[in-house]
Short mmCIF file of C-alpha atoms and ligand atoms in Angstrom, two decimals:
data_model
loop_
_atom_site.label_atom_id
_atom_site.label_comp_id
_atom_site.label_asym_id
_atom_site.label_seq_id
_atom_site.Cartn_x
_atom_site.Cartn_y
_atom_site.Cartn_z
CA MET M 1 -79.07 5.19 -55.98
CA LYS M 2 -78.77 2.72 -53.24
CA TRP M 3 -76.78 4.62 -51.91
CA THR M 4 -80.08 7.48 -51.95
CA VAL M 5 -81.66 4.68 -50.49
CA PHE M 6 -80.02 4.34 -47.09
CA LEU M 7 -78.66 7.20 -47.01
CA THR M 8 -82.57 8.09 -46.73
CA ILE M 9 -84.01 5.48 -44.42
CA CYS M 10 -80.98 6.37 -42.02
CA SER M 11 -82.21 9.92 -41.50
CA LEU M 12 -85.86 9.20 -40.65
CA ILE M 13 -83.54 6.64 -38.33
CA TRP M 14 -82.08 9.65 -37.17
CA ALA M 15 -84.86 11.59 -36.63
CA ALA M 16 -86.62 9.47 -35.02
CA HIS M 17 -84.08 8.89 -32.69
CA GLY M 18 -83.85 13.52 -32.58
CA LEU M 19 -80.51 13.10 -34.05
CA ILE M 20 -80.45 16.56 -35.65
CA ARG M 21 -76.58 16.32 -38.47
CA ILE M 22 -75.06 19.08 -39.09
CA PRO M 23 -72.82 19.16 -42.47
CA LEU M 24 -69.59 20.51 -41.28
CA LYS M 25 -66.97 21.90 -44.71
CA LYS M 26 -63.15 21.92 -44.20
CA VAL M 27 -62.11 24.15 -45.98
CA ARG M 28 -58.47 26.71 -45.89
CA SER M 29 -56.94 28.76 -42.58
CA VAL M 30 -56.80 32.14 -42.94
CA ARG M 31 -52.93 31.13 -41.50
CA SER M 32 -53.30 29.15 -44.58
CA LEU M 33 -54.04 31.57 -47.39
CA LEU M 34 -51.91 33.96 -45.26
CA ARG M 35 -49.16 31.59 -45.70
CA ALA M 36 -50.40 31.13 -49.37
CA SER M 37 -49.98 34.47 -50.34
CA GLY M 38 -46.72 35.92 -47.94
CA VAL M 39 -48.53 38.82 -46.34
CA LEU M 40 -48.23 36.07 -42.88
CA LYS M 41 -45.23 38.14 -41.58
CA GLU M 42 -46.67 41.30 -42.10
CA PHE M 43 -49.97 40.72 -40.30
CA MET M 44 -48.33 38.67 -37.45
CA ARG M 45 -47.67 42.42 -36.90
CA ASP M 46 -49.53 44.19 -37.24
CA HIS M 47 -52.45 42.55 -35.77
CA GLN M 48 -50.72 43.77 -32.51
CA THR M 49 -52.22 47.27 -32.98
CA ASP M 50 -54.86 48.56 -34.94
CA VAL M 51 -56.16 52.01 -34.75
CA PHE M 52 -60.00 51.43 -36.00
CA SER M 53 -60.07 49.63 -32.97
CA ARG M 54 -59.68 52.40 -31.00
CA ARG M 55 -61.47 54.76 -33.42
CA TYR M 56 -64.53 52.38 -32.65
CA ALA M 57 -64.29 51.58 -29.25
CA GLN M 58 -65.01 55.49 -28.88
CA CYS M 59 -68.26 55.65 -30.30
CA PHE M 60 -69.36 52.97 -26.82
CA PRO M 61 -69.66 53.85 -24.14
CA ALA M 62 -66.06 53.24 -21.82
CA GLY M 63 -68.34 51.72 -18.71
CA THR M 64 -69.85 49.03 -20.95
CA PRO M 65 -69.63 46.01 -19.18
CA SER M 66 -69.11 43.40 -21.23
CA LEU M 67 -65.42 44.88 -22.21
CA ARG M 68 -63.37 43.33 -19.81
CA LEU M 69 -60.29 42.54 -21.17
CA LEU M 70 -60.22 38.21 -21.17
CA ASP M 71 -57.56 36.83 -21.68
CA HIS M 72 -59.11 33.70 -22.46
CA THR M 73 -60.71 35.43 -26.05
CA ARG M 74 -57.09 37.87 -26.95
CA VAL M 75 -56.38 33.86 -28.06
CA LYS M 76 -59.24 33.16 -29.94
CA LEU M 77 -58.65 35.06 -32.83
CA HIS M 78 -55.70 33.06 -33.20
CA ASN M 79 -56.88 30.62 -32.56
CA TYR M 80 -60.15 31.07 -36.00
CA MET M 81 -56.60 32.17 -38.03
CA ASP M 82 -56.16 28.20 -38.14
CA ALA M 83 -60.29 27.42 -37.79
CA GLN M 84 -61.28 24.94 -40.78
CA PHE M 85 -64.10 23.76 -40.26
CA TYR M 86 -67.91 25.40 -40.47
CA GLY M 87 -71.53 24.54 -41.42
CA GLN M 88 -74.19 26.70 -41.56
CA ILE M 89 -77.11 28.44 -39.66
CA SER M 90 -79.76 30.10 -40.47
CA LEU M 91 -81.26 33.23 -38.35
CA GLY M 92 -84.46 35.35 -39.13
CA THR M 93 -88.09 35.04 -40.42
CA PRO M 94 -87.42 34.37 -43.28
CA GLY M 95 -84.53 32.33 -42.63
CA GLN M 96 -81.41 34.34 -43.46
CA ASN M 97 -78.13 32.16 -44.05
CA PHE M 98 -74.86 32.25 -42.17
CA THR M 99 -71.48 30.20 -42.08
CA VAL M 100 -70.23 29.94 -38.27
CA ILE M 101 -67.48 27.93 -36.46
CA PHE M 102 -69.57 25.83 -34.49
CA ASP M 103 -66.95 26.46 -31.62
CA THR M 104 -67.07 24.60 -28.08
CA GLY M 105 -63.97 26.88 -26.68
CA SER M 106 -66.37 30.34 -26.59
CA ALA M 107 -70.27 30.53 -26.11
CA ASP M 108 -71.79 33.62 -27.60
CA LEU M 109 -73.26 33.77 -31.44
CA TRP M 110 -72.78 36.52 -32.85
CA VAL M 111 -72.93 37.65 -36.78
CA PRO M 112 -72.00 40.27 -38.83
CA SER M 113 -74.51 43.15 -39.16
CA SER M 114 -75.93 45.16 -42.10
CA TYR M 115 -74.78 47.95 -40.00
CA CYS M 116 -71.26 46.99 -39.93
CA VAL M 117 -68.26 49.76 -41.24
CA SER M 118 -65.98 46.60 -41.57
CA GLN M 119 -63.83 45.62 -44.14
CA ALA M 120 -64.18 42.32 -42.77
CA CYS M 121 -67.98 42.85 -42.56
CA ALA M 122 -68.23 44.09 -45.82
CA ASN M 123 -66.81 41.02 -47.47
CA HIS M 124 -69.97 38.57 -45.27
CA GLN M 125 -72.87 38.46 -45.07
CA GLN M 126 -74.78 40.30 -42.90
CA PHE M 127 -77.83 40.56 -40.99
CA LYS M 128 -80.51 42.32 -41.79
CA ALA M 129 -82.97 42.98 -38.57
CA PHE M 130 -85.66 45.28 -41.13
CA ASP M 131 -85.75 41.98 -43.24
CA SER M 132 -87.45 39.27 -40.37
CA HIS M 133 -90.15 39.62 -39.09
CA SER M 134 -89.07 37.31 -35.80
CA PHE M 135 -86.42 40.38 -34.79
CA ALA M 136 -86.36 41.51 -30.61
CA HIS M 137 -84.41 44.28 -30.20
CA ASP M 138 -82.68 43.98 -26.85
CA GLY M 139 -80.63 47.69 -26.21
CA ARG M 140 -77.52 46.28 -25.18
CA THR M 141 -74.19 46.39 -26.43
CA PHE M 142 -71.59 43.77 -26.55
CA GLY M 143 -67.62 43.45 -26.77
CA ILE M 144 -65.60 40.78 -27.40
CA ASN M 145 -61.81 41.53 -27.31
CA TYR M 146 -59.67 39.81 -30.27
CA GLY M 147 -55.82 40.93 -29.06
CA SER M 148 -56.03 43.48 -32.37
CA GLY M 149 -59.33 44.92 -30.99
CA HIS M 150 -63.14 45.00 -29.34
CA LEU M 151 -65.30 43.19 -32.46
CA LEU M 152 -68.19 45.84 -30.47
CA GLY M 153 -72.10 45.13 -31.72
CA VAL M 154 -75.22 44.94 -30.47
CA MET M 155 -77.44 42.32 -29.24
CA GLY M 156 -81.07 41.29 -30.29
CA ARG M 157 -82.98 37.97 -29.81
CA GLU M 158 -83.57 35.93 -33.04
CA THR M 159 -85.68 32.58 -34.03
CA LEU M 160 -82.76 31.08 -34.95
CA LYS M 161 -82.42 27.65 -37.18
CA VAL M 162 -80.18 24.58 -36.82
CA GLY M 163 -80.25 22.11 -39.18
CA ASP M 164 -84.44 21.03 -38.90
CA LEU M 165 -84.02 22.88 -34.81
CA THR M 166 -85.89 25.74 -34.41
CA VAL M 167 -84.46 27.41 -30.85
CA LYS M 168 -86.75 31.00 -30.62
CA GLU M 169 -85.86 34.13 -28.97
CA GLN M 170 -82.47 33.47 -28.89
CA GLU M 171 -80.16 35.79 -27.81
CA PHE M 172 -77.55 36.49 -30.27
CA GLY M 173 -74.89 40.03 -30.78
CA GLU M 174 -75.33 41.39 -34.12
CA SER M 175 -71.21 42.37 -34.94
CA VAL M 176 -70.88 46.31 -35.98
CA TYR M 177 -67.71 46.14 -35.69
CA GLU M 178 -64.85 43.30 -36.38
CA PRO M 179 -61.62 44.57 -35.74
CA GLY M 180 -58.23 42.94 -37.93
CA GLN M 181 -57.23 41.26 -41.06
CA ALA M 182 -57.88 38.00 -40.41
CA PHE M 183 -61.73 38.50 -40.33
CA VAL M 184 -61.03 39.62 -43.57
CA LEU M 185 -59.78 36.74 -44.55
CA ALA M 186 -62.38 34.08 -42.84
CA GLN M 187 -64.87 32.08 -44.65
CA PHE M 188 -67.33 31.95 -41.44
CA ASP M 189 -69.87 34.49 -41.46
CA GLY M 190 -69.60 34.66 -37.57
CA VAL M 191 -69.70 32.22 -34.34
CA LEU M 192 -72.09 29.26 -32.44
CA GLY M 193 -69.91 28.71 -29.04
CA LEU M 194 -71.22 25.78 -27.29
CA ALA M 195 -68.96 26.28 -24.18
CA TYR M 196 -70.32 26.73 -20.77
CA PRO M 197 -72.68 29.90 -20.10
CA SER M 198 -69.79 30.71 -17.52
CA LEU M 199 -67.72 31.54 -20.57
CA ALA M 200 -70.00 33.88 -22.90
CA GLU M 201 -70.06 37.76 -22.47
CA ILE M 202 -73.21 38.69 -24.50
CA VAL M 203 -75.45 38.16 -21.28
CA GLY M 204 -78.11 34.87 -21.74
CA LYS M 205 -78.01 31.83 -22.46
CA PRO M 206 -75.80 30.07 -25.43
CA VAL M 207 -77.69 28.11 -28.29
CA PHE M 208 -76.84 24.80 -26.85
CA ASP M 209 -79.15 26.05 -23.32
CA SER M 210 -81.97 27.34 -25.21
CA MET M 211 -82.34 23.83 -27.18
CA MET M 212 -81.72 22.10 -23.53
CA THR M 213 -84.33 24.95 -21.88
CA GLN M 214 -87.01 24.71 -24.98
CA LYS M 215 -86.60 20.40 -24.47
CA LEU M 216 -85.00 20.31 -28.43
CA VAL M 217 -82.66 17.76 -27.52
CA GLU M 218 -83.95 14.14 -26.29
CA LYS M 219 -80.24 14.23 -24.50
CA PRO M 220 -78.12 16.84 -23.66
CA VAL M 221 -75.32 15.84 -25.83
CA PHE M 222 -73.07 16.82 -28.73
CA SER M 223 -70.53 15.02 -31.21
CA PHE M 224 -68.50 16.29 -33.33
CA TYR M 225 -66.22 14.07 -36.02
CA LEU M 226 -63.65 15.76 -38.03
CA SER M 227 -62.44 14.63 -41.33
CA ARG M 228 -58.64 14.22 -42.01
CA ARG M 229 -59.22 15.63 -46.28
CA GLN M 230 -60.49 17.89 -47.86
CA THR M 231 -62.58 15.88 -50.00
CA MET M 232 -63.73 13.12 -48.27
CA ASP M 233 -67.48 13.09 -47.32
CA PRO M 234 -68.90 13.10 -44.52
CA GLU M 235 -66.15 16.49 -44.25
CA GLY M 236 -66.86 16.70 -41.01
CA GLU M 237 -70.41 16.87 -38.90
CA LEU M 238 -71.92 18.91 -36.00
CA ILE M 239 -74.40 16.05 -33.81
CA ILE M 240 -77.14 17.46 -31.95
CA GLY M 241 -78.91 14.86 -29.52
CA GLY M 242 -76.46 12.24 -29.24
CA THR M 243 -74.01 10.62 -31.16
CA ASP M 244 -73.62 8.34 -34.31
CA GLU M 245 -72.20 5.07 -34.02
CA ALA M 246 -71.02 4.26 -37.83
CA LEU M 247 -68.31 7.63 -37.52
CA PHE M 248 -66.41 5.89 -34.17
CA SER M 249 -64.71 2.44 -33.74
CA GLY M 250 -64.10 1.13 -29.81
CA PRO M 251 -65.41 2.15 -26.15
CA ILE M 252 -66.27 5.63 -25.06
CA ASN M 253 -63.59 7.24 -22.55
CA TRP M 254 -65.42 9.40 -20.68
CA ILE M 255 -63.88 12.37 -18.97
CA PRO M 256 -64.89 14.40 -15.70
CA VAL M 257 -65.49 18.11 -16.57
CA SER M 258 -62.80 19.66 -14.53
CA HIS M 259 -63.94 23.60 -14.73
CA LYS M 260 -66.95 24.34 -15.73
CA GLY M 261 -66.48 27.26 -19.00
CA TYR M 262 -64.36 26.04 -21.35
CA TRP M 263 -65.66 22.27 -21.91
CA GLN M 264 -62.04 21.71 -19.64
CA ILE M 265 -60.60 18.46 -18.23
CA LYS M 266 -57.80 16.84 -15.96
CA MET M 267 -54.98 15.63 -18.01
CA GLU M 268 -52.71 12.76 -16.48
CA SER M 269 -49.25 13.78 -18.63
CA ILE M 270 -48.08 13.90 -22.32
CA ALA M 271 -45.44 11.10 -23.38
CA VAL M 272 -43.16 11.77 -26.14
CA GLN M 273 -42.44 8.02 -28.17
CA GLY M 274 -43.59 6.87 -24.57
CA ILE M 275 -41.49 8.57 -22.04
CA ALA M 276 -42.38 11.27 -19.68
CA SER M 277 -41.94 14.55 -21.34
CA PHE M 278 -44.54 17.35 -19.76
CA CYS M 279 -47.35 17.88 -17.70
CA PRO M 280 -45.66 15.37 -15.03
CA ARG M 281 -47.94 15.85 -12.16
CA GLY M 282 -51.20 16.59 -14.18
CA CYS M 283 -52.83 19.78 -15.61
CA GLN M 284 -55.80 21.01 -17.62
CA ALA M 285 -56.85 20.72 -20.96
CA ILE M 286 -59.64 21.87 -22.88
CA ILE M 287 -61.07 20.28 -25.87
CA ASP M 288 -61.85 23.00 -28.58
CA THR M 289 -63.03 22.67 -32.10
CA GLY M 290 -62.51 26.15 -32.77
CA THR M 291 -58.57 25.81 -32.91
CA SER M 292 -56.64 23.59 -35.15
CA LEU M 293 -53.91 22.88 -33.78
CA ILE M 294 -52.67 21.70 -30.40
CA ALA M 295 -51.85 24.46 -28.30
CA GLY M 296 -49.98 24.19 -24.82
CA PRO M 297 -47.86 26.27 -21.90
CA THR M 298 -45.26 28.39 -24.57
CA ASN M 299 -42.06 26.58 -22.76
CA ASP M 300 -43.63 23.40 -23.21
CA ILE M 301 -44.35 24.07 -26.88
CA LEU M 302 -40.50 24.72 -27.65
CA LYS M 303 -39.03 21.70 -26.13
CA LEU M 304 -41.62 19.79 -27.61
CA GLN M 305 -40.65 21.85 -31.64
CA GLU M 306 -37.24 20.33 -30.43
CA LEU M 307 -37.90 16.96 -29.43
CA ILE M 308 -40.37 16.72 -33.08
CA GLY M 309 -37.48 18.04 -34.69
CA ALA M 310 -39.37 20.78 -35.60
CA VAL M 311 -37.73 24.32 -36.82
CA PRO M 312 -38.47 27.51 -36.31
CA THR M 313 -38.85 29.99 -39.31
CA SER M 314 -38.68 33.57 -40.42
CA ILE M 315 -42.63 33.85 -39.91
CA GLY M 316 -43.05 32.56 -36.55
CA GLU M 317 -43.94 29.02 -37.47
CA TYR M 318 -42.17 25.34 -37.19
CA LEU M 319 -41.41 23.48 -39.87
CA ILE M 320 -40.39 20.35 -40.49
CA ASP M 321 -38.77 17.86 -43.07
CA CYS M 322 -41.11 15.73 -45.07
CA ALA M 323 -38.54 13.28 -45.78
CA ARG M 324 -37.92 12.53 -42.29
CA LEU M 325 -41.60 12.28 -41.47
CA THR M 326 -42.16 8.66 -40.57
CA SER M 327 -39.13 8.73 -38.06
CA LEU M 328 -40.29 10.91 -36.17
CA PRO M 329 -41.71 10.28 -32.41
CA HIS M 330 -45.69 9.95 -32.06
CA VAL M 331 -47.40 12.15 -28.72
CA THR M 332 -48.95 10.41 -26.64
CA PHE M 333 -51.84 12.73 -23.92
CA ILE M 334 -52.83 10.96 -21.10
CA LEU M 335 -56.29 11.53 -20.83
CA GLY M 336 -59.27 9.24 -18.03
CA GLY M 337 -56.63 7.14 -17.94
CA VAL M 338 -56.68 5.97 -21.47
CA GLU M 339 -53.38 7.09 -23.56
CA TYR M 340 -53.95 8.72 -26.86
CA THR M 341 -51.02 8.54 -29.31
CA LEU M 342 -51.23 11.15 -32.52
CA GLN M 343 -48.15 9.97 -35.39
CA SER M 344 -46.22 11.81 -36.93
CA GLN M 345 -49.00 12.28 -40.00
CA ASN M 346 -51.28 12.68 -37.38
CA TYR M 347 -49.62 15.89 -36.45
CA VAL M 348 -47.99 17.28 -39.04
CA ARG M 349 -50.23 20.05 -42.00
CA LYS M 350 -48.55 19.27 -45.50
CA GLU M 351 -48.81 22.83 -47.37
CA VAL M 352 -47.87 22.94 -51.08
CA LEU M 353 -46.71 26.44 -51.36
CA GLY M 354 -45.03 27.80 -54.35
CA GLY M 355 -45.02 23.94 -56.19
CA ARG M 356 -42.74 23.32 -52.94
CA GLU M 357 -44.34 20.58 -50.44
CA LEU M 358 -43.85 21.66 -46.64
CA CYS M 359 -45.00 19.91 -43.84
CA PHE M 360 -45.64 22.36 -40.98
CA SER M 361 -46.04 21.31 -36.89
CA GLY M 362 -49.51 21.15 -35.44
CA PHE M 363 -48.47 22.26 -32.21
CA VAL M 364 -48.10 25.99 -31.00
CA ALA M 365 -46.88 28.02 -28.38
CA MET M 366 -50.05 29.83 -26.46
CA ASP M 367 -50.28 30.68 -22.93
CA LEU M 368 -53.87 30.36 -21.64
CA MET M 369 -54.68 30.67 -18.36
CA SER M 370 -57.19 30.00 -15.66
CA GLN M 371 -58.03 29.61 -12.06
CA GLN M 372 -56.28 25.36 -12.24
CA GLY M 373 -53.62 26.29 -13.87
CA PRO M 374 -51.80 26.87 -17.76
CA LEU M 375 -53.97 24.93 -20.77
CA TRP M 376 -53.76 23.45 -22.98
CA ILE M 377 -56.02 23.36 -26.00
CA LEU M 378 -56.99 20.13 -28.16
CA GLY M 379 -57.95 21.27 -31.54
CA ASP M 380 -59.00 19.79 -34.61
CA VAL M 381 -55.83 17.84 -35.19
CA PHE M 382 -56.77 16.16 -31.80
CA LEU M 383 -60.37 15.91 -32.65
CA THR M 384 -59.31 14.61 -35.89
CA GLU M 385 -58.78 11.45 -35.18
CA TYR M 386 -61.01 10.80 -31.66
CA TYR M 387 -64.46 11.74 -31.63
CA SER M 388 -65.66 13.98 -29.55
CA ILE M 389 -68.96 14.10 -27.44
CA PHE M 390 -70.05 16.91 -25.59
CA ASP M 391 -72.80 16.21 -22.96
CA ARG M 392 -73.69 18.97 -20.13
CA GLY M 393 -76.09 16.08 -19.00
CA GLN M 394 -73.87 14.87 -16.58
CA ASP M 395 -70.88 17.26 -17.21
CA ARG M 396 -68.36 15.35 -19.11
CA VAL M 397 -66.58 14.82 -22.35
CA GLY M 398 -66.17 11.37 -24.43
CA LEU M 399 -63.55 10.43 -26.09
CA ALA M 400 -63.75 7.51 -28.90
CA ARG M 401 -61.72 6.65 -32.18
CA ALA M 402 -62.85 8.53 -35.40
CA ARG M 403 -63.77 5.83 -37.90
CA HIS M 404 -61.68 7.42 -41.13
CA GLN M 405 -61.61 7.10 -44.99
CA ALA M 406 -61.49 3.75 -45.87
CA ASP M 407 -62.78 2.50 -42.69
CA TYR M 408 -65.74 4.31 -42.52
CA SER M 409 -67.17 3.33 -46.10
CA ASN M 410 -66.46 -0.15 -44.82
CA GLN M 411 -69.06 0.12 -41.96
CA LEU M 412 -71.08 2.29 -45.07
CA ALA M 413 -71.73 -1.61 -46.57
CA ILE M 414 -71.71 -3.04 -43.08
CA ASN M 415 -75.14 -1.33 -42.23
CA HIS M 416 -76.43 -1.26 -46.38
CA THR M 417 -76.80 -5.11 -45.67
CA ILE M 418 -78.16 -4.10 -42.19
CA TYR M 419 -81.20 -2.20 -43.52
CA PRO M 420 -81.14 -3.44 -47.53
C1 NAG T 501 -80.99 28.60 -46.61
O1 NAG T 501 -79.69 27.42 -47.42
C2 NAG T 501 -81.43 26.53 -47.21
C3 NAG T 501 -79.88 25.38 -47.28
O2 NAG T 501 -79.29 25.32 -47.52
C4 NAG T 501 -81.68 26.96 -48.53
O3 NAG T 501 -82.71 26.11 -48.94
C5 NAG T 501 -81.63 28.06 -49.02
O4 NAG T 501 -82.06 28.46 -49.65
C6 NAG T 501 -81.05 28.84 -48.33
N1 NAG T 501 -81.34 30.64 -48.46
C7 NAG T 501 -81.43 31.80 -48.24
C8 NAG T 501 -81.86 32.75 -48.28
O5 NAG T 501 -80.07 32.12 -49.46
#
């Protein structure tokens, strides 16, 4: 009862400051579902060759400019297999709801089309253009390469609702073909990219650029809070238009964006148990909410798995002996002169499979190149511990310690006395 009053007052205050809060749900990742059903190995083998994707690719003119083979999208399917945080948007008038990944590692908005022929689309919400009177045809097609085949679709413009914000004439993609098993099992319908426009495959403004142009946000900033557990409240939040101090503690460390595509920043070094071990002369990292793990160049990750005592399994994943968790080294990322340390309980993911508790390494090898060199990907494993702020006004990323569990409920109690 009291909480309701408090929350109502707070949402009024936040609304007055132009903050939009999008609740995020934490769910089991596709990879974890595949693992639980024991088909991960077959999936890893099969998803390299997808005959159907080639067949459907022929429906589109070969020279379609958006069918570029870009390595970053190839990596994204991998990422989405681990994605865990989703939120809701609505498209069209009247609104049609979709569950999307709010992904700082891509820049497009797409949802399944009602004309889609793939199994993946049958399992998800599909956009019905004919049911919306705000829909505008575009006529162009798009393709996003996911390694297992191209996601193919048509482009349109539509009214988009994210929280209380209404974006007019948002360019988006309706997928008519979605490759591979990962999309079939995914608990999201589509993706809403929050990276810079240069990363977009769909020509036009990415959603946050539209929000800025249409002056829907007071500050050109959005931020993410990700919970540690599925049952926490909130499980996660995307805050559009600013930050929420209740969700983090301590100072914000601002790091300039080094290249505007991904949210890419310079990393100074990576230390294991305090000893500089990787990235000795500095390297590049991206802050990616659409990836759940921490990824890095293969050679470095293999060495890191060794340092934390993780051993490879037949399904290509790395396991750690759960009994040894407390004796494992901590891993520190140095960004903007500040040390960001993860303890073993932060970088190990526990899962119960067949009644047994297994501990999986939160690090994964992924060779993603940029003009500035190989990239490390700081995904949800990192972002759960550190509240992340994305500032398009000053092209910088802010990081602060996220408030969790006990400390978070304390904060609520404190707030409650301030706003009785
Ligand atoms: C879409 O979601 C909103 C908020 O959860 C809900 O109120 C509305 O009924 C949903 N619309 C449809 C068509 O399901």
